[in-house]
Amino acid sequence: MRLAIEGDSNAYATILRETSRFLKPFLAKRLSFTNEVDDLLQEILLSIHKARHTYDGNRPYKPWAYAIAKFRLHDYLRDHYADQLRHAMDLSEVENNLPEYVTETTMSYESISGEVDKLPEKQATILRLMHQDGYTAKEIAEKIGMNESAVKVAAHRAYKVLRKKLENGKPER
Amino acid sequence: MRNIDELITKLAQDTATVKRAPHPFMLSIEWMTVAVLYLAIALMISDVRHDLLVALHNFWFATEIAALGGIFISTSLSAALLSYPDLHQMRRIVFAPMVTFALFVVVMLLAWQADNPPAPLPVHSFACTLSITLVSLLPAAWMFHVMRKFASTHTHWAGGIAFLFSFSIGALWLRLYEQNDSITHVLEWHYLPMIAFGIIGMWMGKVVLKW
C-alpha cells in the first residue's frame, strides 16, 4: 500500500485485488444476494481509494480496510432497512387485497369444537389435551396410559377427519 | 466480478500521488497550537479578569482551569484519532476525554462543596452561554472543515468531540475573562450548555462529516 500511495499503479492494483479477495467472504456472510455483495464491494473499493491518504503504511493494512468496509456495510444496511420500511405495506392494505375466502369460512371455532366432540372419545381427548391444555404427545401418553407413537397416530387420524369435514364446509370459489 | 476487475483497473490508473495525512499526534498539536493562539487573541481583545493572579491562587479555581485544560488536550487528541477510519489503531486513547471529563466533574463537585458560603450569583445568566457559543463557533467550523479532509468512520463521536474541544476553548476564555467565582453559575451557564453542545455536535458530525 505504501508503494501504491507513492504512485505505483501495479502495486495499487494488487492491493485492491487482495482487498476485494478478503472482503468478499466478509460481505457474503452478512448479505443475502450476490449482486448486493458486488455492489457494496465496489463502493468499499471506491471508499478505500478516496481515503488512501489516511493510511501511512506504518501500521497493519487489514484493520484499516476492514474499518472502512464495516462503515460502508453499516451505511448500506441502514439505507436498506430504511428503504424497506418506506416501502412496507400496512397490514390493513394487504387484508383489503386478499380474496374473501382466505379469511372467511363457514366453520367457526365453536363448530370445530363441536366436530372434535363428534370424534371417537380417545381421539377427542387427545386433541383437547394437546390443543386446549397444551400437553405434549409424550405427556399425554403417560397421562392416558398409551404409547407415545400411538398418541401421535390417533391425533393424525383425528386431524384427517377434521380436515375432511372443514374442506366440505368451505364456500365455493 | 468483471465489474470489480474493471473498477480496480480504473482506480489503479489514478496514480496521482496523494499527500499523506499527518500523524494524529501532529494533527492534535497543530489544532491545540491554533486554539491557544485563538484563545490568546480572544483574551487580548476582551482582556483577562483583573484578579486573575489572585484567582489562580485559589486552589479550586486553579484545579478547575487545569481540569478544563485536560478536557481541551484529551478532546483534541481524541478528535484527531477519530478523523482516521481505523482510529489510527489507537482505540484506547480515543476514550481519554471520558477520563478527563469524569475528573472534571469530580473537581467541580468538590469545588461546589467548598464554595461555602456560596459566592454571590452574577446578575447575568444566559449571556455567558451565548458568549461561549460565539467564541466557540469559529474553532468548531474550522475543526469540521479540517476533519472533512479525513475519513472518519465514527462521524457521531468525531462531531461530538470536536464540539467539546471547541467549546472548551470558549469555556476557558470566559473563565479567564469573567470576574465571577460562583460555582453554581459556572456549572449552570458555562458547563452544562457545553455538554448540550457536545450532543448537538454528534448530530452535526453525522451530517457534516459524511463522506
PDB file of C-alpha atoms in Angstrom, chain B residues 4-177:
ATOM      1  CA  ILE B   4     -14.859  -5.211  -9.887  1.00  0.00           C
ATOM      2  CA  ASP B   5     -11.828  -6.015 -12.043  1.00  0.00           C
ATOM      3  CA  GLU B   6     -12.687  -3.096 -14.308  1.00  0.00           C
ATOM      4  CA  LEU B   7     -13.051  -0.815 -11.302  1.00  0.00           C
ATOM      5  CA  ILE B   8      -9.699  -1.932  -9.875  1.00  0.00           C
ATOM      6  CA  THR B   9      -8.007  -1.272 -13.225  1.00  0.00           C
ATOM      7  CA  LYS B  10      -9.623   2.150 -13.380  1.00  0.00           C
ATOM      8  CA  LEU B  11      -8.638   3.054  -9.825  1.00  0.00           C
ATOM      9  CA  ALA B  12      -5.080   1.817 -10.365  1.00  0.00           C
ATOM     10  CA  GLN B  13      -4.764   4.171 -13.334  1.00  0.00           C
ATOM     11  CA  ASP B  14      -5.359   7.106 -10.996  1.00  0.00           C
ATOM     12  CA  THR B  15      -1.708   7.150  -9.997  1.00  0.00           C
ATOM     13  CA  ALA B  16      -1.575  10.729  -8.799  1.00  0.00           C
ATOM     14  CA  THR B  17       0.414  10.719  -5.561  1.00  0.00           C
ATOM     15  CA  VAL B  18      -1.642  11.775  -2.610  1.00  0.00           C
ATOM     16  CA  LYS B  19      -0.433  13.895   0.259  1.00  0.00           C
ATOM     17  CA  ARG B  20      -0.352  11.656   3.281  1.00  0.00           C
ATOM     18  CA  ALA B  21      -2.395  12.744   6.247  1.00  0.00           C
ATOM     19  CA  PRO B  22      -0.235  13.789   9.207  1.00  0.00           C
ATOM     20  CA  HIS B  23       0.150  11.602  12.266  1.00  0.00           C
ATOM     21  CA  PRO B  24      -2.807  12.189  14.628  1.00  0.00           C
ATOM     22  CA  PHE B  25      -0.490  13.446  17.379  1.00  0.00           C
ATOM     23  CA  MET B  26       0.894  16.077  14.998  1.00  0.00           C
ATOM     24  CA  LEU B  27      -2.635  16.949  13.936  1.00  0.00           C
ATOM     25  CA  SER B  28      -3.664  17.306  17.561  1.00  0.00           C
ATOM     26  CA  ILE B  29      -0.659  19.522  18.352  1.00  0.00           C
ATOM     27  CA  GLU B  30      -1.471  21.645  15.320  1.00  0.00           C
ATOM     28  CA  TRP B  31      -5.088  22.060  16.487  1.00  0.00           C
ATOM     29  CA  MET B  32      -4.028  22.903  20.034  1.00  0.00           C
ATOM     30  CA  THR B  33      -1.465  25.461  18.850  1.00  0.00           C
ATOM     31  CA  VAL B  34      -4.026  27.229  16.677  1.00  0.00           C
ATOM     32  CA  ALA B  35      -6.592  27.045  19.510  1.00  0.00           C
ATOM     33  CA  VAL B  36      -4.155  28.523  22.054  1.00  0.00           C
ATOM     34  CA  LEU B  37      -3.336  31.349  19.633  1.00  0.00           C
ATOM     35  CA  TYR B  38      -7.036  31.960  19.102  1.00  0.00           C
ATOM     36  CA  LEU B  39      -7.616  31.960  22.863  1.00  0.00           C
ATOM     37  CA  ALA B  40      -4.749  34.406  23.352  1.00  0.00           C
ATOM     38  CA  ILE B  41      -6.159  36.749  20.703  1.00  0.00           C
ATOM     39  CA  ALA B  42      -9.648  36.492  22.200  1.00  0.00           C
ATOM     40  CA  LEU B  43      -8.236  37.323  25.651  1.00  0.00           C
ATOM     41  CA  MET B  44      -6.231  40.207  24.223  1.00  0.00           C
ATOM     42  CA  ILE B  45      -9.370  41.663  22.707  1.00  0.00           C
ATOM     43  CA  SER B  46     -11.598  41.081  25.737  1.00  0.00           C
ATOM     44  CA  ASP B  47      -8.859  41.469  28.389  1.00  0.00           C
ATOM     45  CA  VAL B  48      -8.286  38.951  31.180  1.00  0.00           C
ATOM     46  CA  ARG B  49     -10.083  39.216  34.518  1.00  0.00           C
ATOM     47  CA  HIS B  50      -8.388  41.800  36.715  1.00  0.00           C
ATOM     48  CA  ASP B  51      -7.998  39.433  39.668  1.00  0.00           C
ATOM     49  CA  LEU B  52      -6.602  36.525  37.616  1.00  0.00           C
ATOM     50  CA  LEU B  53      -3.414  36.157  39.637  1.00  0.00           C
ATOM     51  CA  VAL B  54      -5.344  36.186  42.909  1.00  0.00           C
ATOM     52  CA  ALA B  55      -7.904  33.740  41.479  1.00  0.00           C
ATOM     53  CA  LEU B  56      -5.141  31.375  40.382  1.00  0.00           C
ATOM     54  CA  HIS B  57      -4.003  31.207  43.999  1.00  0.00           C
ATOM     55  CA  ASN B  58      -7.420  29.809  44.840  1.00  0.00           C
ATOM     56  CA  PHE B  59      -6.873  26.032  44.775  1.00  0.00           C
ATOM     57  CA  TRP B  60     -10.276  25.150  43.330  1.00  0.00           C
ATOM     58  CA  PHE B  61     -10.136  27.759  40.575  1.00  0.00           C
ATOM     59  CA  ALA B  62      -6.646  26.619  39.551  1.00  0.00           C
ATOM     60  CA  THR B  63      -7.767  22.971  39.634  1.00  0.00           C
ATOM     61  CA  GLU B  64     -10.855  23.802  37.565  1.00  0.00           C
ATOM     62  CA  ILE B  65      -8.713  25.508  34.917  1.00  0.00           C
ATOM     63  CA  ALA B  66      -6.293  22.553  34.929  1.00  0.00           C
ATOM     64  CA  ALA B  67      -9.174  20.062  34.547  1.00  0.00           C
ATOM     65  CA  LEU B  68     -10.630  22.163  31.737  1.00  0.00           C
ATOM     66  CA  GLY B  69      -7.185  22.139  30.157  1.00  0.00           C
ATOM     67  CA  GLY B  70      -7.252  18.345  30.440  1.00  0.00           C
ATOM     68  CA  ILE B  71     -10.530  18.256  28.513  1.00  0.00           C
ATOM     69  CA  PHE B  72      -9.019  20.597  25.926  1.00  0.00           C
ATOM     70  CA  ILE B  73      -5.978  18.330  25.389  1.00  0.00           C
ATOM     71  CA  SER B  74      -7.813  14.993  25.504  1.00  0.00           C
ATOM     72  CA  THR B  75     -10.614  16.089  23.165  1.00  0.00           C
ATOM     73  CA  SER B  76      -8.079  17.405  20.671  1.00  0.00           C
ATOM     74  CA  LEU B  77      -6.246  14.087  20.725  1.00  0.00           C
ATOM     75  CA  SER B  78      -9.435  12.060  20.532  1.00  0.00           C
ATOM     76  CA  ALA B  79     -10.857  14.160  17.677  1.00  0.00           C
ATOM     77  CA  ALA B  80      -7.615  13.711  15.737  1.00  0.00           C
ATOM     78  CA  LEU B  81      -7.781   9.922  16.114  1.00  0.00           C
ATOM     79  CA  LEU B  82     -11.477   9.854  15.269  1.00  0.00           C
ATOM     80  CA  SER B  83     -10.649  11.507  11.943  1.00  0.00           C
ATOM     81  CA  TYR B  84      -8.993   8.277  10.762  1.00  0.00           C
ATOM     82  CA  PRO B  85     -11.076   5.300   9.628  1.00  0.00           C
ATOM     83  CA  ASP B  86      -9.255   2.882  11.952  1.00  0.00           C
ATOM     84  CA  LEU B  87      -8.679   5.438  14.742  1.00  0.00           C
ATOM     85  CA  HIS B  88      -5.021   5.078  13.770  1.00  0.00           C
ATOM     86  CA  GLN B  89      -5.250   1.768  15.652  1.00  0.00           C
ATOM     87  CA  MET B  90      -5.024   3.580  18.991  1.00  0.00           C
ATOM     88  CA  ARG B  91      -8.540   2.904  20.207  1.00  0.00           C
ATOM     89  CA  ARG B  92      -7.768   3.373  23.908  1.00  0.00           C
ATOM     90  CA  ILE B  93      -6.607   6.974  23.538  1.00  0.00           C
ATOM     91  CA  VAL B  94      -9.925   7.846  21.902  1.00  0.00           C
ATOM     92  CA  PHE B  95     -11.602   7.301  25.274  1.00  0.00           C
ATOM     93  CA  ALA B  96      -9.275   9.781  27.041  1.00  0.00           C
ATOM     94  CA  PRO B  97     -11.960  12.528  27.185  1.00  0.00           C
ATOM     95  CA  MET B  98     -14.112  10.215  29.311  1.00  0.00           C
ATOM     96  CA  VAL B  99     -11.387  10.128  31.963  1.00  0.00           C
ATOM     97  CA  THR B 100     -10.699  13.856  31.897  1.00  0.00           C
ATOM     98  CA  PHE B 101     -14.409  14.621  31.881  1.00  0.00           C
ATOM     99  CA  ALA B 102     -15.009  12.380  34.924  1.00  0.00           C
ATOM    100  CA  LEU B 103     -12.096  14.128  36.651  1.00  0.00           C
ATOM    101  CA  PHE B 104     -13.588  17.495  35.753  1.00  0.00           C
ATOM    102  CA  VAL B 105     -16.981  16.503  37.219  1.00  0.00           C
ATOM    103  CA  VAL B 106     -15.301  15.411  40.477  1.00  0.00           C
ATOM    104  CA  VAL B 107     -13.342  18.692  40.650  1.00  0.00           C
ATOM    105  CA  MET B 108     -16.488  20.729  40.050  1.00  0.00           C
ATOM    106  CA  LEU B 109     -18.455  18.827  42.697  1.00  0.00           C
ATOM    107  CA  LEU B 110     -15.690  19.321  45.256  1.00  0.00           C
ATOM    108  CA  ALA B 111     -15.377  22.998  44.291  1.00  0.00           C
ATOM    109  CA  TRP B 112     -19.136  23.337  44.700  1.00  0.00           C
ATOM    110  CA  GLN B 113     -18.942  21.843  48.189  1.00  0.00           C
ATOM    111  CA  ALA B 114     -16.010  24.084  49.054  1.00  0.00           C
ATOM    112  CA  ASP B 115     -17.934  27.157  47.900  1.00  0.00           C
ATOM    113  CA  ASN B 116     -19.315  27.802  51.392  1.00  0.00           C
ATOM    114  CA  PRO B 117     -20.698  30.367  51.967  1.00  0.00           C
ATOM    115  CA  PRO B 118     -21.559  30.436  48.257  1.00  0.00           C
ATOM    116  CA  ALA B 119     -20.119  33.276  46.189  1.00  0.00           C
ATOM    117  CA  PRO B 120     -22.790  35.743  45.072  1.00  0.00           C
ATOM    118  CA  LEU B 121     -24.511  34.853  41.801  1.00  0.00           C
ATOM    119  CA  PRO B 122     -23.836  37.344  38.995  1.00  0.00           C
ATOM    120  CA  VAL B 123     -26.834  39.263  37.663  1.00  0.00           C
ATOM    121  CA  HIS B 124     -26.460  37.846  34.150  1.00  0.00           C
ATOM    122  CA  SER B 125     -27.145  34.233  33.226  1.00  0.00           C
ATOM    123  CA  PHE B 126     -27.753  33.288  29.604  1.00  0.00           C
ATOM    124  CA  ALA B 127     -25.247  35.892  28.392  1.00  0.00           C
ATOM    125  CA  CYS B 128     -22.415  33.560  29.436  1.00  0.00           C
ATOM    126  CA  THR B 129     -23.717  30.649  27.339  1.00  0.00           C
ATOM    127  CA  LEU B 130     -24.141  32.981  24.403  1.00  0.00           C
ATOM    128  CA  SER B 131     -20.609  34.368  24.759  1.00  0.00           C
ATOM    129  CA  ILE B 132     -19.076  30.888  24.958  1.00  0.00           C
ATOM    130  CA  THR B 133     -21.072  29.840  21.891  1.00  0.00           C
ATOM    131  CA  LEU B 134     -19.965  32.873  19.890  1.00  0.00           C
ATOM    132  CA  VAL B 135     -16.302  32.361  20.779  1.00  0.00           C
ATOM    133  CA  SER B 136     -16.502  28.611  20.077  1.00  0.00           C
ATOM    134  CA  LEU B 137     -18.269  28.731  16.739  1.00  0.00           C
ATOM    135  CA  LEU B 138     -15.219  29.719  14.726  1.00  0.00           C
ATOM    136  CA  PRO B 139     -12.980  26.926  16.096  1.00  0.00           C
ATOM    137  CA  ALA B 140     -15.855  24.463  15.643  1.00  0.00           C
ATOM    138  CA  ALA B 141     -16.327  25.445  11.998  1.00  0.00           C
ATOM    139  CA  TRP B 142     -12.579  25.229  11.408  1.00  0.00           C
ATOM    140  CA  MET B 143     -12.357  21.811  13.080  1.00  0.00           C
ATOM    141  CA  PHE B 144     -15.166  20.430  10.934  1.00  0.00           C
ATOM    142  CA  HIS B 145     -13.543  21.887   7.841  1.00  0.00           C
ATOM    143  CA  VAL B 146     -10.244  20.161   8.644  1.00  0.00           C
ATOM    144  CA  MET B 147     -11.878  16.873   9.676  1.00  0.00           C
ATOM    145  CA  ARG B 148     -13.809  16.677   6.419  1.00  0.00           C
ATOM    146  CA  LYS B 149     -10.476  16.214   4.640  1.00  0.00           C
ATOM    147  CA  PHE B 150     -10.006  12.942   6.518  1.00  0.00           C
ATOM    148  CA  ALA B 151     -12.210   9.887   6.514  1.00  0.00           C
ATOM    149  CA  SER B 152     -13.933   9.367   9.828  1.00  0.00           C
ATOM    150  CA  THR B 153     -15.900   6.179  10.299  1.00  0.00           C
ATOM    151  CA  HIS B 154     -17.226   7.383  13.671  1.00  0.00           C
ATOM    152  CA  THR B 155     -18.860  10.561  12.454  1.00  0.00           C
ATOM    153  CA  HIS B 156     -21.142  10.976  15.504  1.00  0.00           C
ATOM    154  CA  TRP B 157     -18.332  10.786  18.004  1.00  0.00           C
ATOM    155  CA  ALA B 158     -15.947  12.801  15.866  1.00  0.00           C
ATOM    156  CA  GLY B 159     -18.521  15.614  15.681  1.00  0.00           C
ATOM    157  CA  GLY B 160     -19.334  15.488  19.382  1.00  0.00           C
ATOM    158  CA  ILE B 161     -15.707  15.502  20.474  1.00  0.00           C
ATOM    159  CA  ALA B 162     -14.829  18.278  18.004  1.00  0.00           C
ATOM    160  CA  PHE B 163     -17.606  20.391  19.508  1.00  0.00           C
ATOM    161  CA  LEU B 164     -16.421  19.655  23.037  1.00  0.00           C
ATOM    162  CA  PHE B 165     -12.911  20.726  22.036  1.00  0.00           C
ATOM    163  CA  SER B 166     -14.216  23.966  20.534  1.00  0.00           C
ATOM    164  CA  PHE B 167     -16.456  24.701  23.477  1.00  0.00           C
ATOM    165  CA  SER B 168     -13.649  24.022  25.921  1.00  0.00           C
ATOM    166  CA  ILE B 169     -11.808  26.919  24.223  1.00  0.00           C
ATOM    167  CA  GLY B 170     -14.865  29.120  24.774  1.00  0.00           C
ATOM    168  CA  ALA B 171     -15.234  27.947  28.372  1.00  0.00           C
ATOM    169  CA  LEU B 172     -11.548  28.586  29.101  1.00  0.00           C
ATOM    170  CA  TRP B 173     -11.795  32.029  27.582  1.00  0.00           C
ATOM    171  CA  LEU B 174     -14.784  33.002  29.714  1.00  0.00           C
ATOM    172  CA  ARG B 175     -13.274  31.643  32.937  1.00  0.00           C
ATOM    173  CA  LEU B 176     -10.115  33.675  32.319  1.00  0.00           C
ATOM    174  CA  TYR B 177     -12.069  36.775  31.322  1.00  0.00           C
TER     175      TYR B 177
END
